[in-house]
Amino acid sequence: QRAKTCGLGRFCFFSEELQRSALELSLEEDLRIAIERNQLRLHYQPQVCFSDGRLRGVEALARWSHPRLGDISPARFVVLAEQCGLIDALGRWVLREACRQLADWRRRGLAVPAISINLSPSNFHDPGLPATIAHMLAQHGLRPGELMLEITESVLMDTTPAFLKILREVHELGVLLSMDDFGTGFSSLSHLHRLPVQELKLDRSFVFDLEHDGASRTLSDAVLHLGESLQLSVVAEGIETEAQRRILMQLGYQVGQGYLFSAPLPSAELESWLASRSA
Ligand code: C2E
Ligand code: MG
Ligand code: MG
Ligand code: MG
């Protein structure tokens, strides 16, 4: 009796696993095709100066609308790409598309000063990354200072010489580096000042609680001072309310992004957003 139940249970478990991995496998294949056929999209979220509303730049965020399954979040497909060896291809696609878009805005006289893209820490294990970046910038006639690469704080754990070499080569191109989701990782701060980073992005979990939680305010304050003392710019993300913006300004923050200003938008909608503001 026991053995039979157990057997049945195992059978169910096994077949569920099989189904799941079959789904994952076909998703991996779909992602590979989507990257190859240029079916991913970038959305752009404005980064705004608090004092005068000036646009400092935009962050590009990848979007995948699956033909059958609908929208799949980047949190999910980035992990998938990491698992199945597509992360370098994804990183290259994002770089190429972001550079193409910024150059297109330039040509058409649209005032987008800079673009930030997200790269995964594993992209910094690709020795070809610096050359790819240099190539994209040259191809689109962009200055390196117009491109910022966001990487999550977990890179602070990676102190291998190979990783640091690639990071330094990227820095030497003149491209800027930003530490995304700052304050959530378990990073060693002593390592931070040795990395060629120019920006910290205060994680949105701190911003979320600013109005109600004194500890979030204290930590946001600490991140700003840390950034300032290392001469880094500090950007707050996930700003949804006027009250959050007010508190951030009181703390001394000058730049931020979030739904309060705009959600990430397809390029055409970002252009309308820009036009409606200058009107
Ligand atoms: P992230 O880089 O920290 O991006 C911020 C996330 O917060 C985005 O989610 C954005 O849509 C969302 N967001 C923006 N404003 C607000 C707000 O006011 N409130 C709230 N609640 N959320 C806001 P998204 O687009 O789903 O991206 C999630 C994460 O996926 C990103 O976090 C980034 O780590 C990763 N990601 C996105 N695009 C790419 C990419 O092209 N390559 C890589 N490697 N990672 C990417
Ligand atoms: Mg980011
Ligand atoms: Mg972030
Ligand atoms: Mg994030």
mmCIF file of C-alpha atoms in Angstrom, residues 4-265:
data_model
loop_
_atom_site.group_PDB
_atom_site.id
_atom_site.type_symbol
_atom_site.label_atom_id
_atom_site.label_comp_id
_atom_site.label_asym_id
_atom_site.label_seq_id
_atom_site.Cartn_x
_atom_site.Cartn_y
_atom_site.Cartn_z
ATOM 1 C CA LYS A 4 2.219 1.935 -4.256
ATOM 2 C CA THR A 5 1.349 5.453 -2.992
ATOM 3 C CA CYS A 6 4.969 6.332 -2.985
ATOM 4 C CA GLY A 7 5.363 4.962 -6.489
ATOM 5 C CA LEU A 8 2.378 6.897 -7.718
ATOM 6 C CA GLY A 9 3.601 10.040 -6.042
ATOM 7 C CA ARG A 10 6.977 9.635 -7.629
ATOM 8 C CA PHE A 11 5.435 9.034 -10.990
ATOM 9 C CA CYS A 12 3.433 12.271 -10.752
ATOM 10 C CA PHE A 13 6.442 14.199 -9.601
ATOM 11 C CA PHE A 14 8.544 12.774 -12.381
ATOM 12 C CA SER A 15 6.060 13.594 -15.104
ATOM 13 C CA GLU A 16 5.614 17.144 -13.776
ATOM 14 C CA GLU A 17 9.352 17.601 -13.883
ATOM 15 C CA LEU A 18 9.448 16.295 -17.422
ATOM 16 C CA GLN A 19 6.706 18.667 -18.492
ATOM 17 C CA ARG A 20 8.378 21.591 -16.838
ATOM 18 C CA SER A 21 11.715 20.935 -18.436
ATOM 19 C CA ALA A 22 10.065 20.428 -21.821
ATOM 20 C CA LEU A 23 8.466 23.862 -21.435
ATOM 21 C CA GLU A 24 11.782 25.382 -20.377
ATOM 22 C CA LEU A 25 13.517 23.794 -23.325
ATOM 23 C CA SER A 26 11.056 25.167 -25.818
ATOM 24 C CA LEU A 27 11.232 28.570 -24.106
ATOM 25 C CA GLU A 28 15.001 28.548 -24.469
ATOM 26 C CA GLU A 29 14.638 27.774 -28.150
ATOM 27 C CA ASP A 30 12.029 30.545 -28.517
ATOM 28 C CA LEU A 31 14.313 33.027 -26.790
ATOM 29 C CA ARG A 32 17.199 32.098 -29.056
ATOM 30 C CA ILE A 33 14.982 32.697 -32.067
ATOM 31 C CA ALA A 34 13.594 35.942 -30.630
ATOM 32 C CA ILE A 35 17.109 37.335 -30.164
ATOM 33 C CA GLU A 36 18.228 36.175 -33.607
ATOM 34 C CA ARG A 37 15.184 37.594 -35.367
ATOM 35 C CA ASN A 38 15.251 40.885 -33.491
ATOM 36 C CA GLN A 39 11.894 40.217 -31.821
ATOM 37 C CA LEU A 40 12.808 41.616 -28.411
ATOM 38 C CA ARG A 41 12.083 45.272 -27.719
ATOM 39 C CA LEU A 42 13.571 47.936 -25.482
ATOM 40 C CA HIS A 43 11.422 50.259 -23.409
ATOM 41 C CA TYR A 44 12.897 53.490 -22.112
ATOM 42 C CA GLN A 45 12.355 55.072 -18.714
ATOM 43 C CA PRO A 46 13.289 58.738 -18.229
ATOM 44 C CA GLN A 47 15.766 59.739 -15.528
ATOM 45 C CA VAL A 48 14.829 63.193 -14.365
ATOM 46 C CA CYS A 49 16.594 66.000 -12.456
ATOM 47 C CA PHE A 50 14.355 66.913 -9.516
ATOM 48 C CA SER A 51 15.104 70.629 -9.455
ATOM 49 C CA ASP A 52 14.169 71.569 -13.013
ATOM 50 C CA GLY A 53 12.675 68.405 -14.511
ATOM 51 C CA ARG A 54 15.488 68.182 -17.049
ATOM 52 C CA LEU A 55 16.012 64.780 -18.703
ATOM 53 C CA ARG A 56 19.345 63.336 -17.627
ATOM 54 C CA GLY A 57 19.030 60.184 -19.674
ATOM 55 C CA VAL A 58 16.921 57.075 -20.153
ATOM 56 C CA GLU A 59 17.248 53.516 -18.892
ATOM 57 C CA ALA A 60 16.628 50.840 -21.505
ATOM 58 C CA LEU A 61 14.699 47.800 -20.231
ATOM 59 C CA ALA A 62 14.297 44.675 -22.351
ATOM 60 C CA ARG A 63 10.836 43.355 -23.212
ATOM 61 C CA TRP A 64 9.823 40.013 -24.696
ATOM 62 C CA SER A 65 6.351 39.421 -25.960
ATOM 63 C CA HIS A 66 6.160 35.687 -26.586
ATOM 64 C CA PRO A 67 3.963 34.774 -29.586
ATOM 65 C CA ARG A 68 1.871 32.306 -27.543
ATOM 66 C CA LEU A 69 2.602 33.039 -23.888
ATOM 67 C CA GLY A 70 2.434 36.827 -23.999
ATOM 68 C CA ASP A 71 4.755 39.110 -22.035
ATOM 69 C CA ILE A 72 7.566 37.378 -20.187
ATOM 70 C CA SER A 73 9.338 39.512 -17.589
ATOM 71 C CA PRO A 74 13.027 40.312 -18.004
ATOM 72 C CA ALA A 75 13.608 38.898 -14.522
ATOM 73 C CA ARG A 76 12.541 35.556 -15.999
ATOM 74 C CA PHE A 77 14.121 35.598 -19.446
ATOM 75 C CA VAL A 78 17.439 36.990 -18.239
ATOM 76 C CA VAL A 79 17.758 33.988 -15.909
ATOM 77 C CA LEU A 80 16.767 31.720 -18.789
ATOM 78 C CA ALA A 81 19.416 33.326 -21.001
ATOM 79 C CA GLU A 82 22.030 32.788 -18.292
ATOM 80 C CA GLN A 83 21.095 29.133 -17.972
ATOM 81 C CA CYS A 84 21.218 28.268 -21.632
ATOM 82 C CA GLY A 85 24.239 30.213 -22.815
ATOM 83 C CA LEU A 86 22.317 33.052 -24.467
ATOM 84 C CA ILE A 87 23.388 35.800 -22.091
ATOM 85 C CA ASP A 88 26.179 37.118 -24.327
ATOM 86 C CA ALA A 89 23.843 37.195 -27.310
ATOM 87 C CA LEU A 90 21.217 39.033 -25.228
ATOM 88 C CA GLY A 91 23.789 41.534 -23.973
ATOM 89 C CA ARG A 92 24.993 42.211 -27.516
ATOM 90 C CA TRP A 93 21.441 42.636 -28.765
ATOM 91 C CA VAL A 94 20.618 45.157 -26.021
ATOM 92 C CA LEU A 95 23.835 47.091 -26.674
ATOM 93 C CA ARG A 96 23.235 47.223 -30.407
ATOM 94 C CA GLU A 97 19.586 48.237 -30.120
ATOM 95 C CA ALA A 98 20.268 50.904 -27.473
ATOM 96 C CA CYS A 99 23.093 52.433 -29.532
ATOM 97 C CA ARG A 100 20.984 52.343 -32.683
ATOM 98 C CA GLN A 101 18.107 54.077 -30.891
ATOM 99 C CA LEU A 102 20.250 56.779 -29.306
ATOM 100 C CA ALA A 103 21.907 57.509 -32.662
ATOM 101 C CA ASP A 104 18.475 57.679 -34.283
ATOM 102 C CA TRP A 105 17.272 60.208 -31.664
ATOM 103 C CA ARG A 106 20.471 62.218 -32.267
ATOM 104 C CA ARG A 107 19.885 62.317 -35.985
ATOM 105 C CA ARG A 108 16.338 63.502 -35.489
ATOM 106 C CA GLY A 109 17.361 66.180 -33.004
ATOM 107 C CA LEU A 110 15.646 64.645 -29.968
ATOM 108 C CA ALA A 111 17.231 65.685 -26.703
ATOM 109 C CA VAL A 112 18.111 62.385 -25.048
ATOM 110 C CA PRO A 113 21.490 63.072 -23.414
ATOM 111 C CA ALA A 114 22.466 59.518 -22.482
ATOM 112 C CA ILE A 115 21.332 55.917 -22.333
ATOM 113 C CA SER A 116 21.766 53.321 -19.575
ATOM 114 C CA ILE A 117 21.522 49.627 -20.299
ATOM 115 C CA ASN A 118 21.438 46.656 -17.954
ATOM 116 C CA LEU A 119 24.048 43.967 -18.269
ATOM 117 C CA SER A 120 24.198 40.792 -16.302
ATOM 118 C CA PRO A 121 27.337 40.079 -14.233
ATOM 119 C CA SER A 122 28.090 37.150 -16.546
ATOM 120 C CA ASN A 123 28.371 39.574 -19.476
ATOM 121 C CA PHE A 124 31.546 40.751 -17.749
ATOM 122 C CA HIS A 125 33.021 37.296 -18.149
ATOM 123 C CA ASP A 126 33.009 37.687 -21.914
ATOM 124 C CA PRO A 127 36.500 38.857 -22.943
ATOM 125 C CA GLY A 128 34.952 40.149 -26.180
ATOM 126 C CA LEU A 129 32.708 42.653 -24.353
ATOM 127 C CA PRO A 130 35.005 45.713 -24.500
ATOM 128 C CA ALA A 131 35.595 45.241 -28.245
ATOM 129 C CA THR A 132 31.865 44.769 -28.855
ATOM 130 C CA ILE A 133 31.117 48.024 -27.024
ATOM 131 C CA ALA A 134 33.836 49.936 -28.869
ATOM 132 C CA HIS A 135 32.502 48.601 -32.161
ATOM 133 C CA MET A 136 28.878 49.599 -31.420
ATOM 134 C CA LEU A 137 29.887 53.116 -30.345
ATOM 135 C CA ALA A 138 31.982 53.618 -33.466
ATOM 136 C CA GLN A 139 29.342 52.176 -35.757
ATOM 137 C CA HIS A 140 26.716 54.582 -34.442
ATOM 138 C CA GLY A 141 28.987 57.581 -33.953
ATOM 139 C CA LEU A 142 28.326 57.841 -30.221
ATOM 140 C CA ARG A 143 30.625 59.193 -27.537
ATOM 141 C CA PRO A 144 31.458 56.638 -24.822
ATOM 142 C CA GLY A 145 30.265 59.031 -22.099
ATOM 143 C CA GLU A 146 26.741 58.784 -23.542
ATOM 144 C CA LEU A 147 26.535 55.105 -22.596
ATOM 145 C CA MET A 148 26.146 53.832 -19.057
ATOM 146 C CA LEU A 149 26.208 50.158 -18.095
ATOM 147 C CA GLU A 150 24.183 49.095 -15.059
ATOM 148 C CA ILE A 151 25.321 46.044 -13.164
ATOM 149 C CA THR A 152 23.888 44.713 -9.943
ATOM 150 C CA GLU A 153 25.752 45.019 -6.717
ATOM 151 C CA SER A 154 26.499 41.289 -6.716
ATOM 152 C CA VAL A 155 29.517 42.067 -8.921
ATOM 153 C CA LEU A 156 31.151 43.430 -5.796
ATOM 154 C CA MET A 157 31.557 39.829 -4.719
ATOM 155 C CA ASP A 158 33.458 38.956 -7.863
ATOM 156 C CA THR A 159 37.079 39.891 -7.374
ATOM 157 C CA THR A 160 38.597 37.521 -9.923
ATOM 158 C CA PRO A 161 41.363 39.106 -12.018
ATOM 159 C CA ALA A 162 39.630 38.150 -15.277
ATOM 160 C CA PHE A 163 36.451 39.980 -14.290
ATOM 161 C CA LEU A 164 38.290 43.052 -13.025
ATOM 162 C CA LYS A 165 40.313 43.188 -16.237
ATOM 163 C CA ILE A 166 37.197 43.329 -18.405
ATOM 164 C CA LEU A 167 35.596 45.922 -16.117
ATOM 165 C CA ARG A 168 38.720 48.071 -16.371
ATOM 166 C CA GLU A 169 38.897 47.734 -20.159
ATOM 167 C CA VAL A 170 35.273 48.874 -20.419
ATOM 168 C CA HIS A 171 36.052 51.793 -18.121
ATOM 169 C CA GLU A 172 39.067 52.748 -20.221
ATOM 170 C CA LEU A 173 36.808 53.064 -23.256
ATOM 171 C CA GLY A 174 35.171 55.962 -21.405
ATOM 172 C CA VAL A 175 31.879 54.156 -20.900
ATOM 173 C CA LEU A 176 30.244 54.806 -17.504
ATOM 174 C CA LEU A 177 29.396 52.134 -14.944
ATOM 175 C CA SER A 178 26.494 52.176 -12.525
ATOM 176 C CA MET A 179 25.868 49.945 -9.523
ATOM 177 C CA ASP A 180 22.199 48.927 -9.789
ATOM 178 C CA ASP A 181 19.918 47.968 -6.878
ATOM 179 C CA PHE A 182 22.491 49.370 -4.503
ATOM 180 C CA GLY A 183 21.990 48.549 -0.832
ATOM 181 C CA THR A 184 20.362 45.162 -1.287
ATOM 182 C CA GLY A 185 23.394 42.981 -1.872
ATOM 183 C CA PHE A 186 25.786 41.677 0.697
ATOM 184 C CA SER A 187 28.706 43.431 -0.832
ATOM 185 C CA SER A 188 31.949 44.300 0.725
ATOM 186 C CA LEU A 189 32.085 48.095 0.737
ATOM 187 C CA SER A 190 35.837 48.011 0.942
ATOM 188 C CA HIS A 191 35.764 46.644 -2.588
ATOM 189 C CA LEU A 192 33.574 49.430 -3.987
ATOM 190 C CA HIS A 193 36.204 52.141 -4.167
ATOM 191 C CA ARG A 194 38.488 49.852 -6.131
ATOM 192 C CA LEU A 195 35.976 49.405 -8.932
ATOM 193 C CA PRO A 196 35.783 51.966 -11.749
ATOM 194 C CA VAL A 197 32.164 52.844 -10.975
ATOM 195 C CA GLN A 198 30.656 56.322 -11.488
ATOM 196 C CA GLU A 199 27.115 55.904 -10.174
ATOM 197 C CA LEU A 200 25.075 54.230 -7.442
ATOM 198 C CA LYS A 201 21.393 53.491 -7.936
ATOM 199 C CA LEU A 202 19.537 53.398 -4.644
ATOM 200 C CA ASP A 203 17.364 50.292 -4.738
ATOM 201 C CA ARG A 204 13.653 50.936 -5.014
ATOM 202 C CA SER A 205 12.894 48.925 -1.867
ATOM 203 C CA PHE A 206 14.291 51.863 0.157
ATOM 204 C CA VAL A 207 12.269 54.396 -1.811
ATOM 205 C CA PHE A 208 9.097 52.355 -1.376
ATOM 206 C CA ASP A 209 9.158 52.728 2.422
ATOM 207 C CA LEU A 210 10.482 56.291 2.691
ATOM 208 C CA GLU A 211 7.243 57.840 3.927
ATOM 209 C CA HIS A 212 6.586 55.348 6.690
ATOM 210 C CA ASP A 213 9.897 53.890 7.702
ATOM 211 C CA GLY A 214 12.605 55.873 9.425
ATOM 212 C CA ALA A 215 15.145 53.133 8.748
ATOM 213 C CA SER A 216 14.628 53.465 4.973
ATOM 214 C CA ARG A 217 15.284 57.192 5.291
ATOM 215 C CA THR A 218 18.419 56.585 7.320
ATOM 216 C CA LEU A 219 19.722 54.053 4.806
ATOM 217 C CA SER A 220 18.889 56.272 1.804
ATOM 218 C CA ASP A 221 20.749 59.070 3.546
ATOM 219 C CA ALA A 222 23.735 56.777 4.141
ATOM 220 C CA VAL A 223 23.843 55.644 0.494
ATOM 221 C CA LEU A 224 23.814 59.267 -0.683
ATOM 222 C CA HIS A 225 26.674 60.193 1.636
ATOM 223 C CA LEU A 226 28.628 57.109 0.649
ATOM 224 C CA GLY A 227 28.205 58.017 -3.014
ATOM 225 C CA GLU A 228 29.118 61.652 -2.467
ATOM 226 C CA SER A 229 32.214 60.813 -0.464
ATOM 227 C CA LEU A 230 33.388 58.518 -3.267
ATOM 228 C CA GLN A 231 32.449 61.231 -5.807
ATOM 229 C CA LEU A 232 29.804 59.097 -7.490
ATOM 230 C CA SER A 233 26.475 60.305 -8.769
ATOM 231 C CA VAL A 234 23.526 58.780 -6.947
ATOM 232 C CA VAL A 235 20.187 58.037 -8.603
ATOM 233 C CA ALA A 236 17.001 56.956 -6.825
ATOM 234 C CA GLU A 237 14.765 54.455 -8.602
ATOM 235 C CA GLY A 238 11.166 53.364 -8.186
ATOM 236 C CA ILE A 239 9.785 56.800 -7.245
ATOM 237 C CA GLU A 240 6.018 56.526 -7.383
ATOM 238 C CA THR A 241 4.737 59.399 -5.236
ATOM 239 C CA GLU A 242 5.294 63.115 -4.812
ATOM 240 C CA ALA A 243 5.963 62.482 -1.102
ATOM 241 C CA GLN A 244 8.815 60.105 -1.947
ATOM 242 C CA ARG A 245 10.329 62.669 -4.278
ATOM 243 C CA ARG A 246 10.027 65.390 -1.624
ATOM 244 C CA ILE A 247 11.810 63.281 0.989
ATOM 245 C CA LEU A 248 14.548 62.303 -1.475
ATOM 246 C CA MET A 249 15.085 65.965 -2.337
ATOM 247 C CA GLN A 250 15.259 66.847 1.358
ATOM 248 C CA LEU A 251 17.928 64.186 1.772
ATOM 249 C CA GLY A 252 19.876 65.784 -1.079
ATOM 250 C CA TYR A 253 19.075 63.471 -4.001
ATOM 251 C CA GLN A 254 19.067 65.269 -7.343
ATOM 252 C CA VAL A 255 18.124 62.649 -9.928
ATOM 253 C CA GLY A 256 15.557 59.873 -10.009
ATOM 254 C CA GLN A 257 13.278 57.706 -12.064
ATOM 255 C CA GLY A 258 9.974 55.986 -11.443
ATOM 256 C CA TYR A 259 6.302 55.848 -12.333
ATOM 257 C CA LEU A 260 5.849 59.356 -10.853
ATOM 258 C CA PHE A 261 7.669 60.693 -13.907
ATOM 259 C CA SER A 262 6.965 57.905 -16.371
ATOM 260 C CA ALA A 263 6.834 54.131 -16.712
ATOM 261 C CA PRO A 264 9.308 52.593 -19.172
ATOM 262 C CA LEU A 265 7.893 53.393 -22.632
#
